[in-house]
mmCIF file of C-alpha atoms and ligand atoms in Angstrom:
data_model
loop_
_atom_site.group_PDB
_atom_site.id
_atom_site.type_symbol
_atom_site.label_atom_id
_atom_site.label_comp_id
_atom_site.label_asym_id
_atom_site.label_seq_id
_atom_site.Cartn_x
_atom_site.Cartn_y
_atom_site.Cartn_z
ATOM 1 C CA UNK A 1 -11.994 -10.562 14.841
ATOM 2 C CA UNK A 2 -15.429 -10.950 13.267
ATOM 3 C CA UNK A 3 -16.718 -7.280 11.603
ATOM 4 C CA UNK A 4 -19.877 -6.684 13.034
ATOM 5 C CA UNK A 5 -22.212 -6.834 9.605
ATOM 6 C CA UNK A 6 -25.032 -3.654 9.749
ATOM 7 C CA UNK A 7 -24.238 -0.563 10.865
ATOM 8 C CA UNK A 8 -26.423 0.185 14.206
ATOM 9 C CA UNK A 9 -28.814 3.208 14.332
ATOM 10 C CA UNK A 10 -30.126 5.171 17.610
ATOM 11 C CA UNK A 11 -33.680 6.326 17.386
ATOM 12 C CA UNK A 12 -32.667 10.002 18.768
ATOM 13 C CA UNK A 13 -35.156 10.894 21.121
ATOM 14 C CA UNK A 14 -36.726 13.859 19.561
ATOM 15 C CA UNK A 15 -33.652 15.603 18.882
ATOM 16 C CA UNK A 16 -33.367 15.571 22.701
ATOM 17 C CA UNK A 17 -30.407 14.533 24.604
ATOM 18 C CA UNK A 18 -29.895 10.567 25.202
ATOM 19 C CA UNK A 19 -30.354 10.012 28.538
ATOM 20 C CA UNK A 20 -26.362 9.603 30.415
ATOM 21 C CA UNK A 21 -27.469 6.147 31.714
ATOM 22 C CA UNK A 22 -27.105 4.934 27.616
ATOM 23 C CA UNK A 23 -24.788 7.098 26.559
ATOM 24 C CA UNK A 24 -21.756 4.690 27.372
ATOM 25 C CA UNK A 25 -23.722 1.487 25.711
ATOM 26 C CA UNK A 26 -24.501 3.892 22.333
ATOM 27 C CA UNK A 27 -20.916 4.582 22.208
ATOM 28 C CA UNK A 28 -19.825 1.329 22.882
ATOM 29 C CA UNK A 29 -21.441 0.156 20.147
ATOM 30 C CA UNK A 30 -20.326 3.254 18.189
ATOM 31 C CA UNK A 31 -16.522 1.722 19.321
ATOM 32 C CA UNK A 32 -17.591 -1.572 17.666
ATOM 33 C CA UNK A 33 -19.033 -0.444 14.343
ATOM 34 C CA UNK A 34 -16.804 2.719 13.746
ATOM 35 C CA UNK A 35 -20.147 3.807 11.930
ATOM 36 C CA UNK A 36 -23.990 4.675 13.395
ATOM 37 C CA UNK A 37 -26.616 6.301 11.723
ATOM 38 C CA UNK A 38 -28.836 8.112 14.627
ATOM 39 C CA UNK A 39 -32.657 8.561 13.195
ATOM 40 C CA UNK A 40 -34.823 11.992 13.335
ATOM 41 C CA UNK A 41 -32.714 13.974 14.310
ATOM 42 C CA UNK A 42 -33.368 17.018 12.574
ATOM 43 C CA UNK A 43 -37.167 17.488 11.150
ATOM 44 C CA UNK A 44 -37.874 17.333 7.439
ATOM 45 C CA UNK A 45 -37.898 21.292 7.110
ATOM 46 C CA UNK A 46 -34.597 22.193 8.774
ATOM 47 C CA UNK A 47 -33.045 19.662 6.637
ATOM 48 C CA UNK A 48 -35.181 21.412 3.421
ATOM 49 C CA UNK A 49 -34.165 24.547 5.103
ATOM 50 C CA UNK A 50 -30.374 23.928 4.915
ATOM 51 C CA UNK A 51 -30.407 22.830 0.659
ATOM 52 C CA UNK A 52 -32.861 25.858 0.012
ATOM 53 C CA UNK A 53 -29.988 27.779 1.295
ATOM 54 C CA UNK A 54 -27.179 25.210 0.171
ATOM 55 C CA UNK A 55 -28.394 26.029 -3.482
ATOM 56 C CA UNK A 56 -28.475 29.251 -3.654
ATOM 57 C CA UNK A 57 -25.061 29.437 -3.013
ATOM 58 C CA UNK A 58 -22.942 26.403 -4.667
ATOM 59 C CA UNK A 59 -25.123 25.344 -7.764
ATOM 60 C CA UNK A 60 -22.749 27.388 -9.359
ATOM 61 C CA UNK A 61 -20.495 23.804 -8.021
ATOM 62 C CA UNK A 62 -23.153 21.913 -9.709
ATOM 63 C CA UNK A 63 -20.579 20.737 -13.593
ATOM 64 C CA UNK A 64 -18.908 18.216 -14.259
ATOM 65 C CA UNK A 65 -15.605 19.665 -13.980
ATOM 66 C CA UNK A 66 -12.626 20.622 -12.191
ATOM 67 C CA UNK A 67 -12.167 23.975 -10.036
ATOM 68 C CA UNK A 68 -9.774 26.108 -7.894
ATOM 69 C CA UNK A 69 -11.103 25.892 -4.335
ATOM 70 C CA UNK A 70 -12.984 22.311 -4.497
ATOM 71 C CA UNK A 71 -11.693 19.063 -4.022
ATOM 72 C CA UNK A 72 -12.578 16.716 -7.024
ATOM 73 C CA UNK A 73 -13.138 13.357 -5.085
ATOM 74 C CA UNK A 74 -14.182 10.625 -7.452
ATOM 75 C CA UNK A 75 -15.817 10.820 -10.548
ATOM 76 C CA UNK A 76 -18.837 13.910 -10.927
ATOM 77 C CA UNK A 77 -17.867 14.186 -7.403
ATOM 78 C CA UNK A 78 -17.007 17.099 -5.380
ATOM 79 C CA UNK A 79 -15.880 18.415 -1.936
ATOM 80 C CA UNK A 80 -17.255 21.568 -1.334
ATOM 81 C CA UNK A 81 -16.238 24.148 1.896
ATOM 82 C CA UNK A 82 -19.942 25.437 3.021
ATOM 83 C CA UNK A 83 -19.305 29.041 4.522
ATOM 84 C CA UNK A 84 -20.350 28.744 8.542
ATOM 85 C CA UNK A 85 -23.433 31.623 7.988
ATOM 86 C CA UNK A 86 -26.922 31.916 7.815
ATOM 87 C CA UNK A 87 -28.743 28.760 8.533
ATOM 88 C CA UNK A 88 -25.302 26.957 8.876
ATOM 89 C CA UNK A 89 -24.297 28.881 11.812
ATOM 90 C CA UNK A 90 -27.280 26.777 13.936
ATOM 91 C CA UNK A 91 -26.079 25.122 17.536
ATOM 92 C CA UNK A 92 -28.773 21.932 16.810
ATOM 93 C CA UNK A 93 -26.410 21.474 13.370
ATOM 94 C CA UNK A 94 -22.772 21.587 14.851
ATOM 95 C CA UNK A 95 -23.468 20.899 18.275
ATOM 96 C CA UNK A 96 -26.623 19.109 18.425
ATOM 97 C CA UNK A 97 -27.974 17.513 21.511
ATOM 98 C CA UNK A 98 -28.268 14.220 20.392
ATOM 99 C CA UNK A 99 -25.758 13.481 18.527
ATOM 100 C CA UNK A 100 -22.977 16.129 20.020
ATOM 101 C CA UNK A 101 -22.334 15.018 23.850
ATOM 102 C CA UNK A 102 -21.139 10.942 22.246
ATOM 103 C CA UNK A 103 -18.880 13.099 19.435
ATOM 104 C CA UNK A 104 -17.615 14.813 22.990
ATOM 105 C CA UNK A 105 -17.367 11.200 24.867
ATOM 106 C CA UNK A 106 -15.563 10.568 21.963
ATOM 107 C CA UNK A 107 -12.949 12.565 20.726
ATOM 108 C CA UNK A 108 -12.774 14.312 24.971
ATOM 109 C CA UNK A 109 -12.997 18.136 25.676
ATOM 110 C CA UNK A 110 -10.545 19.231 23.214
ATOM 111 C CA UNK A 111 -12.855 18.373 20.591
ATOM 112 C CA UNK A 112 -12.847 20.901 17.968
ATOM 113 C CA UNK A 113 -14.421 20.911 13.877
ATOM 114 C CA UNK A 114 -12.300 20.633 11.747
ATOM 115 C CA UNK A 115 -13.873 21.066 8.662
ATOM 116 C CA UNK A 116 -16.983 22.449 7.319
ATOM 117 C CA UNK A 117 -17.869 20.832 3.802
ATOM 118 C CA UNK A 118 -20.402 19.496 1.519
ATOM 119 C CA UNK A 119 -19.732 16.112 -0.568
ATOM 120 C CA UNK A 120 -21.696 16.336 -3.894
ATOM 121 C CA UNK A 121 -22.695 14.097 -6.087
ATOM 122 C CA UNK A 122 -23.757 14.459 -9.272
ATOM 123 C CA UNK A 123 -26.672 12.099 -11.397
ATOM 124 C CA UNK A 124 -24.890 9.719 -12.866
ATOM 125 C CA UNK A 125 -21.883 9.561 -10.767
ATOM 126 C CA UNK A 126 -19.935 6.113 -10.417
ATOM 127 C CA UNK A 127 -19.394 4.634 -7.269
ATOM 128 C CA UNK A 128 -16.810 5.431 -5.723
ATOM 129 C CA UNK A 129 -13.672 3.736 -4.847
ATOM 130 C CA UNK A 130 -12.673 2.801 -1.754
ATOM 131 C CA UNK A 131 -10.999 4.505 1.033
ATOM 132 C CA UNK A 132 -10.285 6.594 4.052
ATOM 133 C CA UNK A 133 -9.970 10.175 3.921
ATOM 134 C CA UNK A 134 -6.851 11.017 5.516
ATOM 135 C CA UNK A 135 -3.604 8.156 6.058
ATOM 136 C CA UNK A 136 -3.586 6.509 9.513
ATOM 137 C CA UNK A 137 -2.167 8.098 12.212
ATOM 138 C CA UNK A 138 0.655 6.072 12.493
ATOM 139 C CA UNK A 139 2.127 4.381 9.391
ATOM 140 C CA UNK A 140 2.959 1.667 11.657
ATOM 141 C CA UNK A 141 -0.923 0.230 10.751
ATOM 142 C CA UNK A 142 -1.076 -2.253 13.656
ATOM 143 C CA UNK A 143 -0.876 0.753 15.801
ATOM 144 C CA UNK A 144 -4.321 1.794 14.347
ATOM 145 C CA UNK A 145 -6.976 -0.532 15.570
ATOM 146 C CA UNK A 146 -5.604 -0.180 19.237
ATOM 147 C CA UNK A 147 -5.844 3.816 19.140
ATOM 148 C CA UNK A 148 -9.308 5.349 20.628
ATOM 149 C CA UNK A 149 -10.767 7.821 17.782
ATOM 150 C CA UNK A 150 -9.177 11.444 17.092
ATOM 151 C CA UNK A 151 -11.706 11.915 14.146
ATOM 152 C CA UNK A 152 -14.812 11.704 13.068
ATOM 153 C CA UNK A 153 -17.412 12.851 10.039
ATOM 154 C CA UNK A 154 -20.915 13.397 10.910
ATOM 155 C CA UNK A 155 -22.657 13.684 7.412
ATOM 156 C CA UNK A 156 -25.673 14.851 7.017
ATOM 157 C CA UNK A 157 -28.214 14.274 4.608
ATOM 158 C CA UNK A 158 -29.523 17.294 2.710
ATOM 159 C CA UNK A 159 -31.464 14.999 0.614
ATOM 160 C CA UNK A 160 -32.126 11.091 1.187
ATOM 161 C CA UNK A 161 -29.587 8.898 1.099
ATOM 162 C CA UNK A 162 -30.455 5.962 -0.803
ATOM 163 C CA UNK A 163 -29.529 3.290 -3.977
ATOM 164 C CA UNK A 164 -31.440 6.437 -5.784
ATOM 165 C CA UNK A 165 -29.738 9.784 -5.005
ATOM 166 C CA UNK A 166 -26.639 7.774 -3.481
ATOM 167 C CA UNK A 167 -25.727 6.962 -0.578
ATOM 168 C CA UNK A 168 -22.238 6.322 1.359
ATOM 169 C CA UNK A 169 -21.453 2.481 1.324
ATOM 170 C CA UNK A 170 -18.984 1.190 4.844
ATOM 171 C CA UNK A 171 -16.987 -1.545 5.869
ATOM 172 C CA UNK A 172 -18.176 -0.971 9.793
ATOM 173 C CA UNK A 173 -15.729 -2.711 11.864
ATOM 174 C CA UNK A 174 -12.855 -1.953 9.013
ATOM 175 C CA UNK A 175 -11.215 0.128 11.551
ATOM 176 C CA UNK A 176 -10.266 -2.570 14.025
ATOM 177 C CA UNK A 177 -8.272 -4.492 11.490
ATOM 178 C CA UNK A 178 -5.123 -4.347 10.937
ATOM 179 C CA UNK A 179 -5.166 -4.037 6.244
ATOM 180 C CA UNK A 180 -3.806 -1.235 3.690
ATOM 181 C CA UNK A 181 -6.708 -1.876 1.319
ATOM 182 C CA UNK A 182 -10.550 -2.590 2.196
ATOM 183 C CA UNK A 183 -12.181 -6.329 3.687
ATOM 184 C CA UNK A 184 -13.256 -8.451 1.005
ATOM 185 C CA UNK A 185 -16.880 -8.331 2.717
ATOM 186 C CA UNK A 186 -19.770 -6.892 0.629
ATOM 187 C CA UNK A 187 -19.512 -2.962 2.550
ATOM 188 C CA UNK A 188 -22.908 -2.094 3.575
ATOM 189 C CA UNK A 189 -24.904 1.234 2.011
ATOM 190 C CA UNK A 190 -27.420 2.040 3.910
ATOM 191 C CA UNK A 191 -30.394 4.642 3.949
ATOM 192 C CA UNK A 192 -29.920 7.420 5.347
ATOM 193 C CA UNK A 193 -32.908 9.493 5.297
ATOM 194 C CA UNK A 194 -33.543 13.622 5.663
ATOM 195 C CA UNK A 195 -33.569 14.635 9.047
ATOM 196 C CA UNK A 196 -30.855 11.898 10.021
ATOM 197 C CA UNK A 197 -27.562 11.837 10.440
ATOM 198 C CA UNK A 198 -24.519 9.717 9.916
ATOM 199 C CA UNK A 199 -21.690 9.320 11.909
ATOM 200 C CA UNK A 200 -17.952 7.874 11.320
ATOM 201 C CA UNK A 201 -14.695 6.856 12.072
ATOM 202 C CA UNK A 202 -12.130 8.400 9.927
ATOM 203 C CA UNK A 203 -10.255 4.111 10.381
ATOM 204 C CA UNK A 204 -13.320 3.153 8.368
ATOM 205 C CA UNK A 205 -13.313 2.134 5.076
ATOM 206 C CA UNK A 206 -16.310 4.050 2.931
ATOM 207 C CA UNK A 207 -17.289 4.610 -0.893
ATOM 208 C CA UNK A 208 -19.851 6.897 -2.600
ATOM 209 C CA UNK A 209 -22.346 4.820 -4.152
ATOM 210 C CA UNK A 210 -23.745 5.882 -7.611
ATOM 211 C CA UNK A 211 -26.280 9.153 -7.778
ATOM 212 C CA UNK A 212 -28.989 7.918 -10.148
ATOM 213 C CA UNK A 213 -31.155 10.322 -9.420
ATOM 214 C CA UNK A 214 -31.408 13.350 -11.885
ATOM 215 C CA UNK A 215 -30.579 15.421 -9.374
ATOM 216 C CA UNK A 216 -26.969 16.661 -7.646
ATOM 217 C CA UNK A 217 -27.408 14.363 -3.714
ATOM 218 C CA UNK A 218 -25.229 17.455 -1.708
ATOM 219 C CA UNK A 219 -24.726 16.092 2.206
ATOM 220 C CA UNK A 220 -22.564 17.701 5.114
ATOM 221 C CA UNK A 221 -19.259 16.117 6.005
ATOM 222 C CA UNK A 222 -18.328 17.948 8.735
ATOM 223 C CA UNK A 223 -15.384 16.910 10.879
ATOM 224 C CA UNK A 224 -14.618 17.056 14.807
ATOM 225 C CA UNK A 225 -11.245 15.734 15.717
ATOM 226 C CA UNK A 226 -8.889 16.181 19.025
ATOM 227 C CA UNK A 227 -7.730 19.504 18.327
ATOM 228 C CA UNK A 228 -4.321 18.381 17.931
ATOM 229 C CA UNK A 229 -4.944 16.540 14.902
ATOM 230 C CA UNK A 230 -4.718 17.958 11.260
ATOM 231 C CA UNK A 231 -6.413 16.425 8.131
ATOM 232 C CA UNK A 232 -3.211 16.975 6.151
ATOM 233 C CA UNK A 233 -4.274 15.256 2.365
ATOM 234 C CA UNK A 234 -7.438 16.629 1.622
ATOM 235 C CA UNK A 235 -7.248 21.073 2.561
ATOM 236 C CA UNK A 236 -4.376 21.437 -0.089
ATOM 237 C CA UNK A 237 -6.194 24.297 -2.236
ATOM 238 C CA UNK A 238 -9.697 25.369 -0.024
ATOM 239 C CA UNK A 239 -10.470 26.370 3.604
ATOM 240 C CA UNK A 240 -11.653 23.773 6.077
ATOM 241 C CA UNK A 241 -13.728 26.532 7.383
ATOM 242 C CA UNK A 242 -14.962 29.415 6.533
ATOM 243 C CA UNK A 243 -16.826 31.587 9.134
ATOM 244 C CA UNK A 244 -16.639 35.121 9.189
ATOM 245 C CA UNK A 245 -15.526 37.570 12.397
ATOM 246 C CA UNK A 246 -19.291 38.331 12.328
ATOM 247 C CA UNK A 247 -20.953 34.836 12.517
ATOM 248 C CA UNK A 248 -18.676 33.598 14.787
ATOM 249 C CA UNK A 249 -20.120 36.300 17.329
ATOM 250 C CA UNK A 250 -22.876 34.725 16.697
ATOM 251 C CA UNK A 251 -21.949 31.217 18.691
ATOM 252 C CA UNK A 252 -23.069 30.513 21.804
ATOM 253 C CA UNK A 253 -19.969 31.664 24.193
ATOM 254 C CA UNK A 254 -19.826 27.347 25.340
ATOM 255 C CA UNK A 255 -19.872 26.614 21.892
ATOM 256 C CA UNK A 256 -16.857 28.760 20.792
ATOM 257 C CA UNK A 257 -13.789 26.403 21.829
ATOM 258 C CA UNK A 258 -15.323 24.234 18.858
ATOM 259 C CA UNK A 259 -14.579 26.684 16.494
ATOM 260 C CA UNK A 260 -11.173 27.183 17.269
ATOM 261 C CA UNK A 261 -9.449 27.623 13.639
ATOM 262 C CA UNK A 262 -11.754 29.951 12.652
ATOM 263 C CA UNK A 263 -11.157 32.341 16.284
ATOM 264 C CA UNK A 264 -10.578 36.139 15.027
ATOM 265 C CA UNK A 265 -7.396 37.230 16.246
ATOM 266 C CA UNK A 266 -8.370 39.697 18.728
ATOM 267 C CA UNK A 267 -10.196 37.490 20.654
HETATM 268 O O1 LIG B 1 -20.671 10.468 -2.104
HETATM 269 C C1 LIG B 1 -20.275 10.373 -0.675
HETATM 270 O O2 LIG B 1 -21.038 9.854 -0.491
HETATM 271 C C2 LIG B 1 -18.793 9.536 0.075
HETATM 272 C C3 LIG B 1 -17.900 11.239 0.170
HETATM 273 C C4 LIG B 1 -16.397 10.636 0.785
HETATM 274 O O3 LIG B 1 -16.710 9.663 1.051
HETATM 275 C C5 LIG B 1 -15.415 10.980 -0.059
HETATM 276 O O4 LIG B 1 -15.522 12.734 0.055
HETATM 277 O O5 LIG B 1 -14.429 11.084 1.150
#
C-alpha cells in the first residue's frame, strides 16, 4: 500500500462550516492520510489571547525538570493539563464550527473530549522519538488498520509551529500499515501557523521536532475520542480534563455531551 507523501491541507472558509457536500471528501482524505491541516480557522488575535492566558498561568512549567502533575514527554518537553476556563472555555475552540463536524463524522455521535492539555517544548529541546501516543487498541496490530478512528488529537498552535519553534513531524498513512515501529521513510514536518490547526489519528506515527527558538513552544493538544475509549497510559499523575462546576455551567447545552467526564455529580 503506498503511503500519502504529504499532509493534506484544507482552507477553512473563514472559520465557518465546511459545506456539507464537501465534508465527506474531506473526511475521506483525512481517513487516507490520518493527519490533516486546517488553515485560517481562527483570527491571530484569538490565539494571541489564548497564548497570553496560557503564559499567565502555566509559565511555572517552563523549567527543565519533572513535575508531579505534568508528564515529561521527551527532552525539555512537557504535557500540561490546561484548566478549561476563561478564554479556553469557548465553543469556538472545543466545538469549532469548521473542524468539529468532521471530528463528529469520524468518531460518531458519542464523541467526547477526552483530554485538554498543552505540549510545551522549551528552547533547546531535541527531537522527540517517533511514537504513537497510546498503544493500539488490540494487541494484534493487523486488526488496527481496518478500524475506523477512535481517538483523534486536535493540535492548536499557540505560537507558529515551524522549523525554528519546533513542529510535529508525521508519517502520513502510517495508521494503515501493519507495523510496531515507524516507517523507514522521511517524516513530513509541516508549518502550522497560528490560527491553523492540525488533526491526527492516534494510530499515526509522529514526533516533535527541536525548538531552536529562544521561547517556549506551547500547543494545545486536545484529544477527542469515542466515549468508550480510555487513554490508559498518559494520565497516571494528572487529570486529563479539569473544569470546575461554574465553568461547566457555561457550556451551551448542545455541547455538554463533550464534557461528560467533567459533569458535576448533581447533573
Ligand atoms: O511536541 C510535539 O510537537 C509533539 C508532541 C507529541 O507528539 C507528544 O507529546 O506525544
